[in-house]
Short mmCIF file of C-alpha atoms in Angstrom, two decimals:
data_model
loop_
_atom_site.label_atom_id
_atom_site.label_comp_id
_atom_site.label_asym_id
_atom_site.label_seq_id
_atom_site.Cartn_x
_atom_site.Cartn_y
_atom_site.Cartn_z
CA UNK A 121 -5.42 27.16 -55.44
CA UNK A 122 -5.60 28.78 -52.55
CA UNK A 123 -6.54 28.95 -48.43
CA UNK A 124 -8.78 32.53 -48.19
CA UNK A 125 -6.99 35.44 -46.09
CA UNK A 126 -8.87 37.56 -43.60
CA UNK A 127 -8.40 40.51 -46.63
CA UNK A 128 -11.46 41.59 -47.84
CA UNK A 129 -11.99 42.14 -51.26
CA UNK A 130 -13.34 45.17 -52.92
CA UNK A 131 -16.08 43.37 -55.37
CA UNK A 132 -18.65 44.33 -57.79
CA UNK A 133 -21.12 42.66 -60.13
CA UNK A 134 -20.91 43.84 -63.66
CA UNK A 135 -24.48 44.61 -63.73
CA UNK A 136 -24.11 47.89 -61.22
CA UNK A 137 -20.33 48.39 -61.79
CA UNK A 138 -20.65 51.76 -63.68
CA UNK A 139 -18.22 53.67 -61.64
CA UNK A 140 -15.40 51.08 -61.13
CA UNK A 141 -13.28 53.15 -62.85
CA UNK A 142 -12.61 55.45 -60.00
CA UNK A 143 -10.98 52.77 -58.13
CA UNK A 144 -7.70 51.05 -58.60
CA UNK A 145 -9.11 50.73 -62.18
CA UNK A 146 -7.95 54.23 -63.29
CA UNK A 147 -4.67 53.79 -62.91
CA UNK A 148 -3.85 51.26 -65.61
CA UNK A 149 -4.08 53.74 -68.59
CA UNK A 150 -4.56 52.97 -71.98
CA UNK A 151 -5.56 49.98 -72.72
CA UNK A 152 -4.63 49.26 -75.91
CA UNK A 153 -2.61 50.90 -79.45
CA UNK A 154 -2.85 50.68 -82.80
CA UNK A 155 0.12 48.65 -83.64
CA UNK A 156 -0.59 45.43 -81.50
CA UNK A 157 1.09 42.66 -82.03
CA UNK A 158 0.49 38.67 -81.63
CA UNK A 159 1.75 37.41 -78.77
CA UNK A 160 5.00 34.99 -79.05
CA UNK A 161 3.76 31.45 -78.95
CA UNK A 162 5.13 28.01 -78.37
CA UNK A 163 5.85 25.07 -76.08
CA UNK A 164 9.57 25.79 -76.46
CA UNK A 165 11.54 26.24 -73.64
CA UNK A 166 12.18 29.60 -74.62
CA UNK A 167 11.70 33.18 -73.68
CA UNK A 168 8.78 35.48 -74.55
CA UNK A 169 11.61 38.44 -73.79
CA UNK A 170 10.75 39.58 -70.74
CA UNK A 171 13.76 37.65 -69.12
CA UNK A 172 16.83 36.80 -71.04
CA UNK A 173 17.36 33.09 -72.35
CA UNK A 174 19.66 32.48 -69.27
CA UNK A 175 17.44 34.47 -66.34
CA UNK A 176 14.48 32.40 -68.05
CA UNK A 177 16.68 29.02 -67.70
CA UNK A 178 17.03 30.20 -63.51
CA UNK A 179 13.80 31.11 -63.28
CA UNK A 180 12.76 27.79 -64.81
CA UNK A 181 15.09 26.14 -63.21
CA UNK A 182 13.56 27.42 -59.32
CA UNK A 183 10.31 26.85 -60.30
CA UNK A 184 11.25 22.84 -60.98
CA UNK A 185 13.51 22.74 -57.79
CA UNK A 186 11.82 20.01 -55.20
CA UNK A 187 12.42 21.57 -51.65
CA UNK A 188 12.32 19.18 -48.62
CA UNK A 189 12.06 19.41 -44.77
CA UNK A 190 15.20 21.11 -44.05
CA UNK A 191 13.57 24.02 -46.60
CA UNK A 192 10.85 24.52 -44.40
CA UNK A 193 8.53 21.94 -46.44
CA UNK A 194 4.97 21.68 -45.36
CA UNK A 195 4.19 20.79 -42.19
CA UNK A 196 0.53 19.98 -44.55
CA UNK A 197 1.31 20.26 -48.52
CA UNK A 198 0.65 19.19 -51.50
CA UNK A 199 3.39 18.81 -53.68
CA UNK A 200 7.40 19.18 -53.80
CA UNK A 201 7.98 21.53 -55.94
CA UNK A 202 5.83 24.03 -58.72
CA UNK A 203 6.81 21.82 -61.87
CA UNK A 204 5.22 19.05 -60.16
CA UNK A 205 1.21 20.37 -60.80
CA UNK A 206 2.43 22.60 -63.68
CA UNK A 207 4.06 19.90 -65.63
CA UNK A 208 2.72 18.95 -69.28
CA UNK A 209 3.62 18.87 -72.01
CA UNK A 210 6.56 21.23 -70.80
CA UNK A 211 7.27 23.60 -67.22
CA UNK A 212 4.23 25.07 -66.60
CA UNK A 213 1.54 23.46 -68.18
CA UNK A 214 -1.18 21.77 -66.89
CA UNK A 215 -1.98 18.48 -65.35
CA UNK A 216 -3.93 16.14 -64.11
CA UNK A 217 -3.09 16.65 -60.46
CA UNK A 218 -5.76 17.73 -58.33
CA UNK A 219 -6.45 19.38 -54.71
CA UNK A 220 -9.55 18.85 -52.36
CA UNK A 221 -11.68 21.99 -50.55
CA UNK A 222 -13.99 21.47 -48.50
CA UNK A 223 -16.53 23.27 -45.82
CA UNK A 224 -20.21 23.51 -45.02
CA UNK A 225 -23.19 26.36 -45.10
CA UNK A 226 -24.62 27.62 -42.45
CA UNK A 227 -27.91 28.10 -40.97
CA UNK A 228 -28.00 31.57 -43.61
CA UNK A 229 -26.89 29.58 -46.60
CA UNK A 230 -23.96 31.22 -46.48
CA UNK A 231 -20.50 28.97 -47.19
CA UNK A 232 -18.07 28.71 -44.28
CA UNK A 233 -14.33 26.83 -44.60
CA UNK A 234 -13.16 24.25 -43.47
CA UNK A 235 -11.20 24.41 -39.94
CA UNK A 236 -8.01 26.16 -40.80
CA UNK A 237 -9.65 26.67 -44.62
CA UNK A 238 -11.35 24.96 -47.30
CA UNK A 239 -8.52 23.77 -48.93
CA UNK A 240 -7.50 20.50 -47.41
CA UNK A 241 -3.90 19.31 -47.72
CA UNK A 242 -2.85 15.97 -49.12
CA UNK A 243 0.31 15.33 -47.76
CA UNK A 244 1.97 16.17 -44.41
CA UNK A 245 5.47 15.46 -43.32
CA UNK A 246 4.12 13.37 -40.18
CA UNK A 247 0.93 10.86 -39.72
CA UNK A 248 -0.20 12.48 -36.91
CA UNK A 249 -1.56 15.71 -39.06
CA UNK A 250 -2.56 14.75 -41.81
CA UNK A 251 -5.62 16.65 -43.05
CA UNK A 252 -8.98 14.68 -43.72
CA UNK A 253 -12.30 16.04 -44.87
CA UNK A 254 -14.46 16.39 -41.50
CA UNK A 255 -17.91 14.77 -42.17
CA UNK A 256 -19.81 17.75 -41.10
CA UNK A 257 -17.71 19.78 -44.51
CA UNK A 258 -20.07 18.30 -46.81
CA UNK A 259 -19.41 21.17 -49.55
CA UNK A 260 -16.65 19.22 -51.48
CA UNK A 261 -15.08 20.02 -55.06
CA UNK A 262 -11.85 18.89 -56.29
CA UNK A 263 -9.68 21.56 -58.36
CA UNK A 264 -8.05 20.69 -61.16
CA UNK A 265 -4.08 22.38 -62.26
CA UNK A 266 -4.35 24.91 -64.28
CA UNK A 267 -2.30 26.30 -66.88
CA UNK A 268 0.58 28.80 -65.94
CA UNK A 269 1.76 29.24 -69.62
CA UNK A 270 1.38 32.66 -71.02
CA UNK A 271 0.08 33.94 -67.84
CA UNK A 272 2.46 37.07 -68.14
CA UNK A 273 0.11 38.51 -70.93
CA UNK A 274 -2.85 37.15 -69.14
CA UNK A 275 -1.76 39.78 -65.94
CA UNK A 276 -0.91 42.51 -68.30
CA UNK A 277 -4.52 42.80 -69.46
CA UNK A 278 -6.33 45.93 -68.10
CA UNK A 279 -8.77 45.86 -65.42
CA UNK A 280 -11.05 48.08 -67.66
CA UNK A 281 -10.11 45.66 -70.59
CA UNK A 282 -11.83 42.88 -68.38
CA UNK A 283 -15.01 45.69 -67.52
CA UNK A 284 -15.91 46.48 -70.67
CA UNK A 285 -15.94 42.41 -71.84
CA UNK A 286 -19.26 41.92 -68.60
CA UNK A 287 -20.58 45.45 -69.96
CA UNK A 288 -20.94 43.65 -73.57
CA UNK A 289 -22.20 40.64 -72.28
CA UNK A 290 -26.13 39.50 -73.09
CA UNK A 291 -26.71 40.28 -69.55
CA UNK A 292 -26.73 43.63 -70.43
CA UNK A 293 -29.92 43.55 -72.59
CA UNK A 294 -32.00 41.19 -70.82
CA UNK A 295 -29.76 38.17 -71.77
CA UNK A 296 -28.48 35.42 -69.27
CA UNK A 297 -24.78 35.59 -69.61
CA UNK A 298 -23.42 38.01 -67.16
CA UNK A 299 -19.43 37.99 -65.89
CA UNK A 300 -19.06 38.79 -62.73
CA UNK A 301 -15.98 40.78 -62.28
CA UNK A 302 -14.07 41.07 -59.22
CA UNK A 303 -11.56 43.14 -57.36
CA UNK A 304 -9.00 40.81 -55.03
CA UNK A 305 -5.72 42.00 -52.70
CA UNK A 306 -2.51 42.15 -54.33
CA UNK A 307 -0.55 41.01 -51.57
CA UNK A 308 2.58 43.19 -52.53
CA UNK A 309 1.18 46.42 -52.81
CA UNK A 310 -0.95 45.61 -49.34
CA UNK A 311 -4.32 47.89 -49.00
CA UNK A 312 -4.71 47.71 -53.00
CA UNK A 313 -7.05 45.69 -54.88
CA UNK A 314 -6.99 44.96 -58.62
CA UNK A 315 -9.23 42.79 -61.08
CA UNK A 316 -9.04 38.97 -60.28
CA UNK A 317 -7.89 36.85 -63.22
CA UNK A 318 -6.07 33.96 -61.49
CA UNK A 319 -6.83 30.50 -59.88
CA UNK A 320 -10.54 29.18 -60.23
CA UNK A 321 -12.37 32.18 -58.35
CA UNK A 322 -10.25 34.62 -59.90
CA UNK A 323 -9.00 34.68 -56.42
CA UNK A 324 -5.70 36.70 -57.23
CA UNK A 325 -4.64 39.21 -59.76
CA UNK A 326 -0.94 39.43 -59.55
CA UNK A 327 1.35 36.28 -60.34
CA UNK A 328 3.39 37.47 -57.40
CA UNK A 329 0.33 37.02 -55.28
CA UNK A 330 -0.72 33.59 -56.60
CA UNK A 331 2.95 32.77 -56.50
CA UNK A 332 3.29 33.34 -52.94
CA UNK A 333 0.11 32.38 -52.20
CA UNK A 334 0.68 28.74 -53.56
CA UNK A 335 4.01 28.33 -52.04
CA UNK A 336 2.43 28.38 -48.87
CA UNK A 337 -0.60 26.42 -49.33
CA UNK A 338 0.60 23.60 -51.98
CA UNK A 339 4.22 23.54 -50.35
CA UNK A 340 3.64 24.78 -46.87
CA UNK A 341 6.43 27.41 -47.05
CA UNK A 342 6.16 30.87 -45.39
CA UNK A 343 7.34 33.61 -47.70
CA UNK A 344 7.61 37.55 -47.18
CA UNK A 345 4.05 37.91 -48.38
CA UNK A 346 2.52 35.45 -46.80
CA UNK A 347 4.83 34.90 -43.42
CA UNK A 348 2.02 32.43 -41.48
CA UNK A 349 2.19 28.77 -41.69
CA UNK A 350 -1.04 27.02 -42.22
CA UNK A 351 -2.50 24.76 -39.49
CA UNK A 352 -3.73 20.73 -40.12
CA UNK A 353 -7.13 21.40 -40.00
CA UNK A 354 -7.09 24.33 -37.77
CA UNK A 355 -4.91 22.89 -35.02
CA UNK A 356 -1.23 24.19 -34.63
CA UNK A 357 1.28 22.30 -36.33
CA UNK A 358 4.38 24.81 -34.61
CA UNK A 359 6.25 21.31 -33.25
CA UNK A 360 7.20 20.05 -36.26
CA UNK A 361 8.00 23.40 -37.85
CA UNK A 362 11.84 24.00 -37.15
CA UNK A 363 12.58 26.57 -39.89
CA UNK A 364 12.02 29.73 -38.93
CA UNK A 365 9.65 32.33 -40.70
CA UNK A 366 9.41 33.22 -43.24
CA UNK A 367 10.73 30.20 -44.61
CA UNK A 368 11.51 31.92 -48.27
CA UNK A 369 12.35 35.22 -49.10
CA UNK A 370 13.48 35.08 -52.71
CA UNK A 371 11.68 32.23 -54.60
CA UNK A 372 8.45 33.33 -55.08
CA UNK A 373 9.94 36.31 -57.20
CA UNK A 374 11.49 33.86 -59.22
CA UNK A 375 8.48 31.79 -60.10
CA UNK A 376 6.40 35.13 -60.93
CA UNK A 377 9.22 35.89 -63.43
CA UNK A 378 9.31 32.55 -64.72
CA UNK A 379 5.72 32.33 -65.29
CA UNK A 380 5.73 36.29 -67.18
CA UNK A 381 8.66 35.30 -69.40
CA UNK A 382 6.95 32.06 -70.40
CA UNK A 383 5.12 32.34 -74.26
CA UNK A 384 1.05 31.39 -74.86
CA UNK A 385 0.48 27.52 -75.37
CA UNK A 386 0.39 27.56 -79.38
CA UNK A 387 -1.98 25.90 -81.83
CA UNK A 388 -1.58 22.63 -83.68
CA UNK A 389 -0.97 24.43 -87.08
CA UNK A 390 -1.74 21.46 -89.01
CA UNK A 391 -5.28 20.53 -87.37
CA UNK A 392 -6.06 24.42 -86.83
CA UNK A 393 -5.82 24.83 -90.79
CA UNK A 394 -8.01 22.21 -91.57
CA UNK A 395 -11.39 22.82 -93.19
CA UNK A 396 -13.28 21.11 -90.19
CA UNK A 397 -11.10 22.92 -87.27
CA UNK A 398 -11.90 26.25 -89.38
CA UNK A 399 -15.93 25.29 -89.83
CA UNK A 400 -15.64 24.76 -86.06
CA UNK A 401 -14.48 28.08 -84.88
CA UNK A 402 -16.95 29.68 -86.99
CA UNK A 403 -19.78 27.63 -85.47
CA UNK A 404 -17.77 28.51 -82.47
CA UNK A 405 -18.63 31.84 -82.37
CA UNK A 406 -22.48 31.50 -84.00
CA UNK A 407 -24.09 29.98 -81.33
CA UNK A 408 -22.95 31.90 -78.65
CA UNK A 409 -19.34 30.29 -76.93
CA UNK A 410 -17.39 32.82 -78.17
CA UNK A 411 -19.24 35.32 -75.70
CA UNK A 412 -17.40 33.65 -72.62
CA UNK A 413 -14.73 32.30 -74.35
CA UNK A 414 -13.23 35.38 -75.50
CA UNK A 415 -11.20 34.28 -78.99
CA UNK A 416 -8.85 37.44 -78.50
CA UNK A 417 -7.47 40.19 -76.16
CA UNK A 418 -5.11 42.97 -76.42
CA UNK A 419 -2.93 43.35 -73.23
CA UNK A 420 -2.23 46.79 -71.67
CA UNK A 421 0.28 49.56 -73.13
CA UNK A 422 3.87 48.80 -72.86
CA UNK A 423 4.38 51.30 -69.07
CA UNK A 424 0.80 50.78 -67.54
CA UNK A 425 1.08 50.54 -63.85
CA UNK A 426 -0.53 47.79 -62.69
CA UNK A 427 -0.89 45.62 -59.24
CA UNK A 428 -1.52 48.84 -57.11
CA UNK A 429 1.82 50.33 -58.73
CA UNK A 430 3.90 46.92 -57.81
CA UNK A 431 4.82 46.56 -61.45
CA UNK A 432 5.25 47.94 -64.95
CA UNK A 433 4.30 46.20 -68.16
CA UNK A 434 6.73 46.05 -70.37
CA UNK A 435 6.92 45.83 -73.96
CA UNK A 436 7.48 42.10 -74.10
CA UNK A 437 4.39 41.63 -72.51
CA UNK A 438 2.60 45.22 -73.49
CA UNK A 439 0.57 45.30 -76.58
CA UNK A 440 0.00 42.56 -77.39
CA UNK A 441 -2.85 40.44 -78.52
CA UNK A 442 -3.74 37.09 -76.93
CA UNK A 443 -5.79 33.69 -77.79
CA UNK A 444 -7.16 32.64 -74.50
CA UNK A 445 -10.28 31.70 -75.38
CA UNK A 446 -12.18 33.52 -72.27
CA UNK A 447 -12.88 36.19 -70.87
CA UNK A 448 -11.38 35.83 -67.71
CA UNK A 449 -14.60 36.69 -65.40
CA UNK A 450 -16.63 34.36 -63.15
CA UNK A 451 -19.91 32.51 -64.39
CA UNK A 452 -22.67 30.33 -63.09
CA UNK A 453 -22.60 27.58 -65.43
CA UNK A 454 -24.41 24.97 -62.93
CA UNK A 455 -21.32 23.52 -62.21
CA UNK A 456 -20.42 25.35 -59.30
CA UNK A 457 -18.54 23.62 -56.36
CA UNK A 458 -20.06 25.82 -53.50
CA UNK A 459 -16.78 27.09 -52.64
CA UNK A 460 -16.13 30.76 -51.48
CA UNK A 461 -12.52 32.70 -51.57
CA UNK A 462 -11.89 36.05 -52.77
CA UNK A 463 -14.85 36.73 -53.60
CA UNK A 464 -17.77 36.86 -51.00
CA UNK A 465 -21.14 34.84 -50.80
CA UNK A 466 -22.12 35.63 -54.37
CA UNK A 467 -19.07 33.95 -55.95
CA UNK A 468 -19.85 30.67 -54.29
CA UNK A 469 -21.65 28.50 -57.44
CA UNK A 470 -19.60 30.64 -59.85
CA UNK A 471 -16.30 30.04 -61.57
CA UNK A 472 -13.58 31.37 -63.96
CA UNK A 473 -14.08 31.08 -67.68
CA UNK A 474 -11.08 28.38 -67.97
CA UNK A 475 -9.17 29.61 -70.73
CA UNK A 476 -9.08 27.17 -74.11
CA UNK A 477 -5.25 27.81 -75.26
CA UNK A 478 -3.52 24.44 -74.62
CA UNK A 479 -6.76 22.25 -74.13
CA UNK A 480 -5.71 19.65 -76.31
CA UNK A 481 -2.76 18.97 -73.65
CA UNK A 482 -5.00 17.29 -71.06
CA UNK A 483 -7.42 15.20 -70.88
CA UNK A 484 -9.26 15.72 -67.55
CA UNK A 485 -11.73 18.44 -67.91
CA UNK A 486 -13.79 21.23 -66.45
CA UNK A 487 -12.94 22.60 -62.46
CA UNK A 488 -12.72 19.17 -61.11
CA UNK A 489 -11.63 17.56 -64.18
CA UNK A 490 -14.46 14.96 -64.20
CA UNK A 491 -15.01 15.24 -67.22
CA UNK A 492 -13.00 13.44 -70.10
CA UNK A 493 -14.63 15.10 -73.38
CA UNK A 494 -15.18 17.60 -75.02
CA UNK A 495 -18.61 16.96 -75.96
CA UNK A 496 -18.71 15.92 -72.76
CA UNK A 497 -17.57 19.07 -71.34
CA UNK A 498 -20.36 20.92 -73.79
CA UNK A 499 -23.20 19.49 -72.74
CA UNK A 500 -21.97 19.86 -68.70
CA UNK A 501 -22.68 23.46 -69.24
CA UNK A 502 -26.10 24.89 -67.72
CA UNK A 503 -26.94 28.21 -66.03
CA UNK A 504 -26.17 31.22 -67.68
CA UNK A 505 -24.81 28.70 -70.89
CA UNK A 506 -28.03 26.82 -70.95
CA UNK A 507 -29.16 28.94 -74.30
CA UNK A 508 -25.79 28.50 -75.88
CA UNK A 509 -25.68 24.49 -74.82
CA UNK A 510 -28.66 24.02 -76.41
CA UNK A 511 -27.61 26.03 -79.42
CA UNK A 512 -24.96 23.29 -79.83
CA UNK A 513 -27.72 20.31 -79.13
CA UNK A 514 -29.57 21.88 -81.95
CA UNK A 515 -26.39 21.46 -84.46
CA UNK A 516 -25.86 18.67 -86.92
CA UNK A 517 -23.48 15.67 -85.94
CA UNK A 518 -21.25 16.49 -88.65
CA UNK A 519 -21.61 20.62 -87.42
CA UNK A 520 -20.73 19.64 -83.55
CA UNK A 521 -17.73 17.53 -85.02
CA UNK A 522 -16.57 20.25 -86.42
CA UNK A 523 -16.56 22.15 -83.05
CA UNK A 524 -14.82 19.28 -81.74
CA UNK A 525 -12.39 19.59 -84.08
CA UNK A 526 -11.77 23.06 -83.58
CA UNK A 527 -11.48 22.38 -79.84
CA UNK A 528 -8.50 19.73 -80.48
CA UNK A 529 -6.77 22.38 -82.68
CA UNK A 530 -6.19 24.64 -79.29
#
C-alpha cells in the first residue's frame, strides 16, 4: 500500500533466525494463556470493545470522511477518503479497487523504484502531474485492497507467535514451504522495528504506521509521522501544495482506533455447517494449505508491550484466538510481482499469506486480483505451494468441491 522510506529494516529469514528473540522480539511477553477466548465476530457495525459504541461511531465516522483540496488532498492520490478502498460489504472491508507499482532491475538483478517510488498514483488534483508508468519501469503489478476488518487482533499477535509458525514450517526438515519473517519500522516509536504483518510485503507492523503511511500515499496528506509530501514521479509538486505540513495531525489516530475496535469478518454459519463446507476444511488441512493458511491464532496477553513500547494490548484485543486463515509471513508462491519495500532484495518475488476470513466478500482474487476463482486461485499457486497444488490436482472432483465449498463458507 505503500511508497518505501529510506528506513531500513532489521530482517531475517526464518531459516537462520535462531536468536531473534534478543531483539525487539523479547519484549512482547507471553504470548498466550490458558483461558483464551474467540475473538468477537461480525459484519455489524459494532464494537469489538476496545472503543465504546460512540468513540467506534467517530472513529468510523473519520475513517469514511472524503477530504478535498482545501484539506491538503493529494497533490498525486488515489482515493478521497479510507472507506473508499475499504468498503464491502461494510467500513473496512475489502474491494475491488486497485493501485499500480512499478520500477525496473538493474544491471545486479536487484529491483529499483520507480522515480519518486514504485507506487504510482492514479489521480492528481491537476493534468499537468499526473503520474504514468515510465516505459523503462517494466516491473509492473497491480495491488489489490485488502481487508482492514479485525486487524486489531491481527497487530496484537506476538512477534514470537509469528517465529515459531516459519520454525514449524516443512522448510525446517528439508521441505519447501518456508515463511520468511520480517522485522519493519514502526514509525511511532522511530529507531524500533517489530514483525511485519501488514500490507502485501508485510511492509508495516503497527496500524498506526500503515495508517499514516496510507494517508500519505493513497490521499497525499502529510501527517506527524510521515510530514513529506510525495512527488509526481519524482519531480516536485510544492506549487500546487498550499496547505502547510503536516497536513494532519489527528486523523490517522483515529483510523488506527477504528480499525482495532473493528470485530473479525465472520463465517456464513449456514454454509460453514454444511457437510461439504466441513469435508472441505478437513481436506483443507490434509494436503497441506493449512500450513500457510494458518486456521487459528491466539493474540498476545492482555498488557504486552508491543510496537517498540507505542502501545499496550488490551483485553479486548488480548487473548484471544483468531480465524485468519494464514500465517501472516511472506512466501514465494510464483506469483510474485517483483516488487521490493520493507523488506530488501530477497522479498522481491515473495508475498503475504493473504488471510481467508471474509473471502467470500470479493470476487477479485490473489495480489492483483486477476484472478476470479477459487479453483482458479488454487491452481495459480507454484513455488514453495507446488507440492500442496498438486496435492489438490490429485483430489476427486467431488473432494476439490468440497474445498470450494469450504472456501465460500469464509
Amino acid at each position: 500500500m505503500t511508497r518505501p522510506y529510506a528506513l531500513v529494516p532489521l530482517m531475517f529469514v526464518l531459516a537462520t533466525a535462531g536468536f531473534l528473540g534478543t531483539f525487539s522480539l523479547a519484549i512482547e511477553g507471553q504470548t498466550t494463556v490458558a483461558s483464551a477466548t474467540e475473538a468477537p465476530a461480525g459484519f455489524d457495525n459494532l464494537t469489538n470493545g476496545f472503543l465504546t459504541q460512540d468513540e467506534f461511531i467517530a472513529a468510523q465516522t473519520v475513517f469514511e470522511e472524503r477530504d478535498d483540496i482545501a484539506e491538503g488532498l493529494g497533490p498525486v492520490y488515489n482515493a478521497q477518503s479510507c472507506a473508499e478502498c475499504h468498503q464491502n460489504p461494510l467500513t473496512g472491508g475489502v474491494s475491488q479497487v486497485s493501485e499500480v507499482r512499478a520500477g525496473h532491475r538493474d544491471f545486479n538483478g536487484d529491483f529499483v523504484e520507480a522515480p519518486g517510488g514504485s507506487l504510482i498514483n492514479d489521480r492528481a488534483i491537476d493534468a499537468s502531474i499526473q503520474e504514468r508508468v515510465p516505459g523503462a519501469e517494466n516491473v509492473r503489478t497491480f495491488r489489490i485492497s485488502t481487508n482492514t476488518l479485525g486487524m486489531g487482533f491481527v497487530e496484537s499477535i506476538n512477534s514470537n507467535t509469528l517465529v515459531a509458525i516459519a520454525r514449524n514450517q516443512p522448510a525446517q526438515s528439508g521441505g519447501l514451504i518456508a515463511g520468511q519473517f520480517i522485522q519493519v519500522p514502526v514509525l511511532e516509536s522511530d529507531p524500533a522495528v517489530r514483525g511485519g504483518r501488514f500490507g502485501w510485503k508485510n511492509q508495516h507492523a503497527s496500524l498506526l504506521s500503515f495508517a499514516a503511511d496510507a494517508y500519505l500515499n493513497e490521499m497525499g496528506i502529510t501527517n506527524t509521522l510521515v510530514p513529506a509530501e510525495n512527488t509526481s514521479l519524482g519531480l516536485s509538486v510544492a506549487r500546487f501544495d498550499n496547505v502547510p505540513d503536516p497536513e494532519d495531525s489527528d486523523d490517522v489516530a483515529e483510523f488506527a482506533a477504528f480499525m482495532r475496535s473493528t470485530k473479525v469478518p465472520p463465517r456464513d454459519t449456514v454454509l460453514a455447517n454444511a457437510a461439504n463446507a466441513i469435508a472441505g476444511a478437513n481436506l483443507f488441512n490434509q494436503i497441506g494449505c493449512n500450513i500457510c493458511h494458518v486456521p487459528s491464532i491466539t493474540t498476545s496477553a492482555p498488557g504486552t508491550i508491543i510496537n517498540g513500547g507505542a502501545f499496550t494490548v488490551p483485553a479486548a484485543l488480548g487473548n484471544k484466538i483468531i480465524h485468519a486463515y494464514s500465517d501472516f509471513l511472506l512466501h514465494d508462491i510464483g506469483t510474485g510481482d517483483g516488487i521490493v519495500q520493507n523488506g530488501g532484495q530477497s522479498t522481491a518475488n515473495k508475498l503475504r499469506t493473504v488471510p481467508l476470513w471474509g473471502l467470500r466478500t470479493h470476487g477479485r482474487h490473489m495480489h492483483d486480483g486477476q484472478t476470479l476463482t477459487f479453483n482458479e486461485s488454487i491452481l495459480r499457486h507454484a513455488g514453495e505451494a507446488r507440492g500442496v497444488t498438486n496435492n489438490y490436482r490429485a483430489l476427486s472432483a467431488a473432494q476439490r468441491t468440497q474445498i470450494l465449498t469450504f472456501l465460500k463458507s469464509l
